[in-house]
Every structure is written in structure tokens, then in C-alpha cells.
Amino acid sequence: MKTRITELLGIEYPIIQGGMAWVAEHHLAAAVSGAGGFGILGAANAPAETVREEIRKVRELTDKPFGVNIMLLSPYAEEVARMVAEEKVRAVTTGAGSPEKYLKLWQDAGIKVIPVVASVALARRMERCHVDAVVAEGMESGGHIGSQTTMTLVPQVADAVEIPVIAAGGIADGRGFAAARMLGAEGVQMGTVFVTAKESIVHVNYKQRILKAKDIDSEVTGMSTGHPIRSLRNKMTREYLRLEKEGASFEELEQLAAGALRKAVVDGDVMYGTVMAGQIAGMISEEKTCREIIDSIMQQAEDVMKKAM
Ligand code: TUI
């Protein structure tokens, strides 16, 4: 399948992996790129040199193109932004803010820029800055979310901009892929399903929590702080929501959440850690390789699109 996204990124299938903190490391990114999609390293809160080493490790595993996601709230965002320009990765995606101040740096280095947006306004602003594409991410996604659903955001962004749009949030199979195409997207970004991939290095407890999740197991914390986070319900989310209801201060809430994602991903503490995952977790029940995930999505998308006509 050829779209402006496969052309832009030099990939076989318009499937992009989300830049998930602690999860999107070199094994996963190389596996997704190796399977014909676009693998992404999540820089999250890591310093530039750590991410540079990860880039080199991906290059040892595959000669296919891949990218880096820069989480703009990171204290290291600026040094990571400069480092990726030196390393000349194929593309940068950004999250949790506007990347305006880094655009010239990346564009001068010939790097494709794909900001993640949660609103039409930011999508328009990004297009005026000549970015190459946008990811329109609905609130079905795991982690930091906006307030529009994928179903409502994607067509509105697709109408508002001429550049290609990638849909994200709630997509994990060929039906979701086909639906995203119908809404005007030329590619999809998926996170949760790749967390469960065989090549994903997350703790077995984290993977099992997603594979066993039901449709209604998802919770949003942090509405009161302005940084809403979607994760799977556990003792952590219950305690957080209780504190929020009682009007706890930002500092108190931050203290509870600090280090909680690492605790779940690395240590496997899925009771007191933060198990970030999207709402589609309930549909994912089988551990597959990245290649199996991508191949089955493309096959199912073709089948359902044929059947619908
Ligand atoms: O960034 C994500 N997902 C994330 S980042 C993350 S780490 C984190 N931890 C604690 C607090 C905040 C983040 C975990 N998951 N997805 C991309 C995304 N970006 N979703 C929503 C946005 C977004 C939201 C507001 C982008 C821009 C924006 O406003 C920018 C502006 O200036 O208008």
C-alpha cells in the first residue's frame, strides 16, 4: 500500500510505532522497521547521549529507516533535539507540546518532522511551519492525551490541512487501520499493540496486564493538573483519583506519579506502578511478533475494505 506517508518515510506499510517512554527502545524500533513499518525510539526523559547510543544500536540491527520521538516536557528535550539533527535520523515525532523552536534545526538537517497534535488548531499551526505530516492522536491513546476522540479529530484535521495525516488512538488491527483510512488518514500510529509484541522488552507482568485487560479497564488520571494520563486501573490510579477528588496539590500528585511508569515497565509492579495503555487494550489478547502484527493488520485491512464495497 502506497500513501504519502510510505513515500515520506521510505517504508513499505504506513504503520508507525508510538514513541513510548521506557518501552520504545532499540529492539522494538528495529523490529517494527525491519517488518516494513516505521520504528521509533522514545527519548522520553532520557539525556541525549543515552538516546544517541540507542540510535547506534538500531543501526546495528537494521538498515531500514526509523525515527525518534521527543517528549517536549523533558528537561533534555533541547539537547536531544540537537543530537538527532547530528545523527540525521529519518524523522522526528514530537509529543506533549509544540516543537516550533526546533523546526529550523531539523529542517536544515533534512529530517522529516511529524508533530503529534491533539487539536485542529495545532495541526494548522504546524502546517504553516512547513512540517511534513502530523499525527492526529485521539484520547483513546495511552499516556498523555488530549480531549478529542480519534473518530472526531482525524477527519477534522484531515479537512483542515493539506499535509498527510496519521491517525492514532484506539487502533490495533486491520479494522482500525481501514477506519482510519476512511477518516482521511494516510497512515496509522499504534502504541499499545506494540507494547505486547514479542520483541517488546516490557516486564512480563505489564504485557500480561494488557493481554488480560477488558474494555472498561482504562482510567484517566491527572485531569486536575492539566496533564491527563490514560492507564490501566490499579491501586495507583485509585489512590491518584482519590487524592485528586480530595483536592490534593500538584506537588502531592506529582510525588505519587514520579517514577511510577518505570516501576511498572521495568520492575513489573503493575499494582502500584503506572500501566500506560490505550483503550484498545481490551481487544489485544495474543502476543505476536512485530512482523505478525503488521502483516495481519495489512491482510485484515484489505479483507474488510473489499467486503465493505
Ligand atoms: O505525548 C504523548 N503521550 C505521552 S507523553 C508521556 S510522558 C508524560 N508524563 C507526564 C506528563 C506528561 C507527559 C506519556 N504519554 N502523546 C502525544 C500527545 N501530544 N498527546 C497529546 C499531545 C499534545 C497535547 C497538547 C500536543 C500538544 C499540545 O499542546 C501544545 C500547544 O502548545 O498547543
Short mmCIF file of C-alpha atoms and ligand atoms in Angstrom, two decimals:
data_model
loop_
_atom_site.label_atom_id
_atom_site.label_comp_id
_atom_site.label_asym_id
_atom_site.label_seq_id
_atom_site.Cartn_x
_atom_site.Cartn_y
_atom_site.Cartn_z
CA MET A 1 0.00 0.00 0.00
CA LYS A 2 1.44 3.34 -1.13
CA THR A 3 0.48 6.63 0.53
CA ARG A 4 2.28 9.94 1.02
CA ILE A 5 3.43 8.52 4.38
CA THR A 6 5.16 5.45 2.89
CA GLU A 7 6.83 7.80 0.36
CA LEU A 8 7.84 10.34 3.02
CA LEU A 9 9.39 7.77 5.34
CA GLY A 10 10.68 5.26 2.77
CA ILE A 11 8.70 2.37 4.26
CA GLU A 12 6.58 -0.48 2.92
CA TYR A 13 3.45 -0.12 5.09
CA PRO A 14 2.05 3.15 6.54
CA ILE A 15 2.29 1.85 10.10
CA ILE A 16 4.23 3.85 12.68
CA GLN A 17 5.11 2.76 16.19
CA GLY A 18 4.44 5.19 19.04
CA GLY A 19 7.39 6.72 20.91
CA MET A 20 6.54 5.25 24.29
CA ALA A 21 8.66 6.12 27.33
CA TRP A 22 10.72 3.15 28.68
CA VAL A 23 9.18 0.88 26.01
CA ALA A 24 10.17 2.26 22.60
CA GLU A 25 13.85 1.21 22.75
CA HIS A 26 16.16 -0.22 20.08
CA HIS A 27 14.85 -3.82 19.97
CA LEU A 28 11.27 -2.70 19.36
CA ALA A 29 12.11 0.11 16.91
CA ALA A 30 14.39 -2.17 14.87
CA ALA A 31 11.74 -4.92 14.80
CA VAL A 32 8.99 -2.57 13.56
CA SER A 33 11.26 -1.04 10.90
CA GLY A 34 12.55 -4.50 9.94
CA ALA A 35 8.93 -5.61 9.36
CA GLY A 36 8.27 -2.77 6.91
CA GLY A 37 6.75 -0.24 9.33
CA PHE A 38 8.39 2.79 10.93
CA GLY A 39 10.06 2.11 14.27
CA ILE A 40 10.55 4.96 16.72
CA LEU A 41 12.83 5.42 19.72
CA GLY A 42 11.09 7.20 22.59
CA ALA A 43 13.51 9.75 24.02
CA ALA A 44 11.09 10.43 26.91
CA ASN A 45 13.11 11.87 29.82
CA ALA A 46 16.48 10.44 28.73
CA PRO A 47 19.61 12.57 28.15
CA ALA A 48 20.92 12.99 24.58
CA GLU A 49 23.86 10.59 24.90
CA THR A 50 21.58 7.74 26.06
CA VAL A 51 19.35 8.28 23.03
CA ARG A 52 22.40 8.52 20.73
CA GLU A 53 23.53 5.08 21.91
CA GLU A 54 20.04 3.74 21.22
CA ILE A 55 20.19 5.17 17.67
CA ARG A 56 23.50 3.38 17.08
CA LYS A 57 22.04 0.11 18.38
CA VAL A 58 19.09 0.34 15.98
CA ARG A 59 21.57 0.90 13.14
CA GLU A 60 23.40 -2.28 14.15
CA LEU A 61 20.14 -4.25 13.91
CA THR A 62 18.62 -2.85 10.71
CA ASP A 63 19.43 -0.64 7.73
CA LYS A 64 15.76 0.38 7.41
CA PRO A 65 14.66 3.95 8.25
CA PHE A 66 13.48 4.78 11.77
CA GLY A 67 12.76 7.86 13.88
CA VAL A 68 12.98 9.41 17.33
CA ASN A 69 10.09 10.78 19.40
CA ILE A 70 10.90 13.80 21.51
CA MET A 71 8.71 14.37 24.55
CA LEU A 72 8.75 18.16 24.79
CA LEU A 73 8.22 18.31 28.56
CA SER A 74 11.55 16.53 29.06
CA PRO A 75 14.34 18.57 30.71
CA TYR A 76 16.61 17.12 27.98
CA ALA A 77 14.34 17.99 25.01
CA GLU A 78 16.73 20.65 23.68
CA GLU A 79 19.92 18.52 23.77
CA VAL A 80 18.06 15.57 22.26
CA ALA A 81 16.74 17.87 19.51
CA ARG A 82 20.32 18.89 18.62
CA MET A 83 21.63 15.34 18.81
CA VAL A 84 19.04 13.93 16.38
CA ALA A 85 19.99 16.66 13.90
CA GLU A 86 23.62 15.44 14.11
CA GLU A 87 22.63 11.79 13.81
CA LYS A 88 20.33 12.55 10.86
CA VAL A 89 17.60 10.07 11.67
CA ARG A 90 14.90 9.85 9.02
CA ALA A 91 12.15 11.57 11.04
CA VAL A 92 11.32 13.13 14.36
CA THR A 93 7.91 12.97 16.00
CA THR A 94 7.11 15.18 18.98
CA GLY A 95 4.60 14.92 21.81
CA ALA A 96 3.12 16.88 24.71
CA GLY A 97 3.67 20.34 23.23
CA SER A 98 4.61 22.41 20.21
CA PRO A 99 8.06 21.81 18.62
CA GLU A 100 8.21 25.22 16.90
CA LYS A 101 11.56 26.28 18.32
CA TYR A 102 13.35 23.19 16.93
CA LEU A 103 11.83 23.09 13.46
CA LYS A 104 14.54 25.06 11.63
CA LEU A 105 17.29 22.93 13.17
CA TRP A 106 15.65 19.72 11.94
CA GLN A 107 14.59 21.08 8.57
CA ASP A 108 18.16 22.33 7.89
CA ALA A 109 19.42 18.81 8.70
CA GLY A 110 16.97 17.28 6.20
CA ILE A 111 15.00 15.47 8.89
CA LYS A 112 11.29 14.88 8.31
CA VAL A 113 9.19 16.43 11.08
CA ILE A 114 5.91 14.90 12.26
CA PRO A 115 4.41 16.55 15.36
CA VAL A 116 1.73 14.73 17.31
CA VAL A 117 -1.30 17.01 17.65
CA ALA A 118 -4.48 16.70 19.67
CA SER A 119 -6.31 19.66 18.06
CA VAL A 120 -7.10 21.20 14.68
CA ALA A 121 -5.52 24.49 15.82
CA LEU A 122 -2.10 22.93 16.44
CA ALA A 123 -2.32 20.93 13.20
CA ARG A 124 -2.93 24.17 11.26
CA ARG A 125 -0.11 25.98 13.08
CA MET A 126 2.27 23.11 12.31
CA GLU A 127 1.34 23.15 8.62
CA ARG A 128 2.12 26.88 8.46
CA CYS A 129 5.60 25.98 9.82
CA HIS A 130 6.06 23.55 6.89
CA VAL A 131 6.19 20.30 8.87
CA ASP A 132 5.95 17.15 6.71
CA ALA A 133 2.91 15.46 8.28
CA VAL A 134 1.01 15.33 11.57
CA VAL A 135 -0.11 12.52 13.85
CA ALA A 136 -3.69 13.27 14.95
CA GLU A 137 -3.91 11.46 18.29
CA GLY A 138 -7.28 10.83 19.91
CA MET A 139 -7.94 10.40 23.63
CA GLU A 140 -8.31 6.63 23.22
CA SER A 141 -4.49 6.58 23.34
CA GLY A 142 -2.42 5.56 26.31
CA GLY A 143 -0.26 8.04 28.19
CA HIS A 144 -0.65 11.81 27.86
CA ILE A 145 -3.87 12.60 25.99
CA GLY A 146 -5.93 15.44 24.56
CA SER A 147 -9.73 15.71 24.73
CA GLN A 148 -10.91 14.80 21.20
CA THR A 149 -11.62 11.23 20.14
CA THR A 150 -9.87 9.71 17.14
CA MET A 151 -13.21 9.46 15.32
CA THR A 152 -13.82 13.21 15.64
CA LEU A 153 -10.25 14.54 15.48
CA VAL A 154 -8.90 12.73 12.41
CA PRO A 155 -11.50 13.93 9.84
CA GLN A 156 -11.39 17.48 11.20
CA VAL A 157 -7.59 17.59 10.96
CA ALA A 158 -7.70 15.95 7.51
CA ASP A 159 -10.11 18.70 6.35
CA ALA A 160 -8.00 21.48 7.89
CA VAL A 161 -4.58 20.66 6.42
CA GLU A 162 -3.12 19.62 3.06
CA ILE A 163 -0.17 17.69 4.52
CA PRO A 164 -0.65 13.97 5.19
CA VAL A 165 -2.33 12.92 8.43
CA ILE A 166 -1.50 9.84 10.51
CA ALA A 167 -4.27 8.60 12.82
CA ALA A 168 -3.54 7.42 16.36
CA GLY A 169 -5.59 6.33 19.36
CA GLY A 170 -7.64 3.13 19.55
CA ILE A 171 -6.08 1.39 16.54
CA ALA A 172 -4.68 -2.13 16.87
CA ASP A 173 -5.99 -4.21 13.97
CA GLY A 174 -6.94 -4.11 10.29
CA ARG A 175 -10.43 -2.78 11.02
CA GLY A 176 -8.96 0.19 12.87
CA PHE A 177 -6.46 0.73 10.07
CA ALA A 178 -9.23 0.66 7.44
CA ALA A 179 -11.40 3.00 9.51
CA ALA A 180 -8.51 5.46 9.86
CA ARG A 181 -8.06 5.45 6.07
CA MET A 182 -11.78 6.15 5.64
CA LEU A 183 -11.48 9.13 8.01
CA GLY A 184 -8.81 10.63 5.76
CA ALA A 185 -5.59 9.37 7.35
CA GLU A 186 -2.73 8.12 5.16
CA GLY A 187 -1.17 6.07 7.92
CA VAL A 188 -1.64 4.93 11.50
CA GLN A 189 0.46 5.18 14.65
CA MET A 190 -0.01 2.40 17.19
CA GLY A 191 1.42 2.05 20.67
CA THR A 192 -0.39 -0.43 22.90
CA VAL A 193 -0.31 -3.37 20.46
CA PHE A 194 3.48 -2.95 20.06
CA VAL A 195 3.91 -2.94 23.85
CA THR A 196 2.64 -6.54 23.72
CA ALA A 197 4.92 -7.56 20.83
CA LYS A 198 7.36 -10.45 21.34
CA GLU A 199 10.25 -8.03 20.73
CA SER A 200 8.97 -5.59 23.38
CA ILE A 201 11.21 -5.56 26.47
CA VAL A 202 8.50 -4.57 28.96
CA HIS A 203 8.20 -6.71 32.08
CA VAL A 204 6.07 -9.84 31.60
CA ASN A 205 3.58 -8.54 34.20
CA TYR A 206 3.00 -5.36 32.12
CA LYS A 207 2.41 -7.37 28.95
CA GLN A 208 0.05 -9.77 30.72
CA ARG A 209 -1.92 -6.86 32.24
CA ILE A 210 -2.61 -5.55 28.71
CA LEU A 211 -3.33 -9.00 27.23
CA LYS A 212 -5.83 -9.71 30.03
CA ALA A 213 -7.40 -6.21 30.08
CA LYS A 214 -11.14 -5.76 29.48
CA ASP A 215 -12.74 -2.88 27.54
CA ILE A 216 -13.59 -0.91 30.69
CA ASP A 217 -10.24 -1.31 32.48
CA SER A 218 -8.94 2.08 31.33
CA GLU A 219 -8.73 5.13 33.56
CA VAL A 220 -7.68 8.78 33.14
CA THR A 221 -5.78 10.44 35.97
CA GLY A 222 -4.39 13.96 36.19
CA MET A 223 -7.35 15.87 34.71
CA SER A 224 -6.93 18.42 37.50
CA THR A 225 -3.23 19.00 36.74
CA GLY A 226 -3.69 19.74 33.03
CA HIS A 227 -1.67 16.62 32.12
CA PRO A 228 -4.24 13.84 31.79
CA ILE A 229 -2.73 10.35 31.55
CA ARG A 230 -4.53 7.19 30.42
CA SER A 231 -3.50 3.92 32.03
CA LEU A 232 -5.00 0.65 33.24
CA ARG A 233 -6.88 0.77 36.54
CA ASN A 234 -4.97 -0.44 39.61
CA LYS A 235 -4.09 0.61 43.15
CA MET A 236 -2.06 3.50 41.71
CA THR A 237 -4.91 5.01 39.67
CA ARG A 238 -7.37 4.53 42.57
CA GLU A 239 -5.06 6.32 45.00
CA TYR A 240 -4.34 9.10 42.49
CA LEU A 241 -8.04 9.68 41.76
CA ARG A 242 -8.84 9.66 45.49
CA LEU A 243 -6.20 12.34 46.11
CA GLU A 244 -7.42 14.37 43.14
CA LYS A 245 -11.01 14.25 44.44
CA GLU A 246 -9.79 15.47 47.81
CA GLY A 247 -8.16 18.43 46.11
CA ALA A 248 -4.53 17.36 46.59
CA SER A 249 -1.85 19.79 45.42
CA PHE A 250 0.03 19.41 42.14
CA GLU A 251 3.19 18.58 44.10
CA GLU A 252 1.47 15.80 46.06
CA LEU A 253 0.14 14.24 42.86
CA GLU A 254 3.50 14.58 41.10
CA GLN A 255 5.19 12.84 44.02
CA LEU A 256 2.78 9.90 43.77
CA ALA A 257 3.30 9.57 40.00
CA ALA A 258 7.08 10.12 39.91
CA GLY A 259 8.90 7.02 38.71
CA ALA A 260 5.65 5.04 38.54
CA LEU A 261 5.90 4.20 34.82
CA ARG A 262 9.41 2.80 35.28
CA LYS A 263 8.17 0.83 38.27
CA ALA A 264 5.57 -0.91 36.05
CA VAL A 265 7.62 -1.31 32.84
CA VAL A 266 10.97 -2.29 34.36
CA ASP A 267 10.16 -3.73 37.79
CA GLY A 268 6.83 -5.29 36.78
CA ASP A 269 4.92 -3.66 39.65
CA VAL A 270 1.55 -3.41 37.92
CA MET A 271 -0.31 -2.70 41.18
CA TYR A 272 1.48 0.43 42.36
CA GLY A 273 3.12 1.42 39.05
CA THR A 274 1.53 3.25 36.11
CA VAL A 275 0.47 0.83 33.35
CA MET A 276 0.03 3.25 30.44
CA ALA A 277 -2.07 1.69 27.67
CA GLY A 278 -4.78 2.79 25.26
CA GLN A 279 -8.47 1.91 25.40
CA ILE A 280 -7.97 -0.76 22.73
CA ALA A 281 -6.04 -2.88 25.28
CA GLY A 282 -9.23 -4.91 25.83
CA MET A 283 -9.09 -6.16 22.23
CA ILE A 284 -5.48 -7.33 22.35
CA SER A 285 -5.17 -10.87 23.70
CA GLU A 286 -2.25 -12.51 21.92
CA GLU A 287 1.49 -11.87 21.96
CA LYS A 288 2.80 -11.67 18.37
CA THR A 289 6.00 -10.59 16.67
CA CYS A 290 6.05 -7.10 15.10
CA ARG A 291 6.03 -8.77 11.69
CA GLU A 292 2.94 -10.83 12.58
CA ILE A 293 1.20 -7.71 13.93
CA ILE A 294 1.93 -5.67 10.79
CA ASP A 295 1.21 -8.48 8.29
CA SER A 296 -2.10 -9.38 9.93
CA ILE A 297 -3.19 -5.73 10.02
CA MET A 298 -2.48 -5.25 6.32
CA GLN A 299 -4.23 -8.53 5.43
CA GLN A 300 -7.29 -7.81 7.57
CA ALA A 301 -7.49 -4.22 6.28
CA GLU A 302 -7.54 -5.49 2.71
CA ASP A 303 -10.25 -8.08 3.55
CA VAL A 304 -12.57 -5.66 5.35
CA MET A 305 -12.16 -2.91 2.75
CA LYS A 306 -13.09 -5.39 -0.03
CA LYS A 307 -16.07 -6.68 1.95
CA ALA A 308 -17.36 -3.15 2.59
CA MET A 309 -17.62 -2.30 -1.10
O1 TUI B 1 2.94 12.71 24.27
C1 TUI B 1 2.14 11.83 24.12
N1 TUI B 1 1.99 10.81 25.01
C2 TUI B 1 2.71 10.71 26.18
S1 TUI B 1 3.94 11.73 26.67
C3 TUI B 1 4.11 10.88 28.09
S2 TUI B 1 5.25 11.31 29.31
C4 TUI B 1 4.40 12.43 30.29
N2 TUI B 1 4.38 12.19 31.57
C5 TUI B 1 3.73 13.03 32.40
C6 TUI B 1 3.09 14.16 31.94
C7 TUI B 1 3.07 14.39 30.61
C8 TUI B 1 3.73 13.52 29.75
C9 TUI B 1 3.25 9.85 28.11
N3 TUI B 1 2.48 9.77 27.05
N4 TUI B 1 1.33 11.80 23.04
C10 TUI B 1 1.34 12.87 22.10
C11 TUI B 1 0.42 13.93 22.50
N5 TUI B 1 0.70 15.20 22.43
N6 TUI B 1 -0.81 13.76 23.01
C12 TUI B 1 -1.32 15.00 23.23
C13 TUI B 1 -0.35 15.89 22.86
C14 TUI B 1 -0.39 17.31 22.90
C15 TUI B 1 -1.13 17.98 23.88
C16 TUI B 1 -1.14 19.37 23.91
C17 TUI B 1 0.33 18.05 21.98
C18 TUI B 1 0.31 19.43 22.03
C19 TUI B 1 -0.42 20.06 22.98
O2 TUI B 1 -0.49 21.43 23.05
C20 TUI B 1 0.59 22.15 22.53
C21 TUI B 1 0.30 23.59 22.37
O3 TUI B 1 1.19 24.37 22.72
O4 TUI B 1 -0.78 23.91 21.85
#
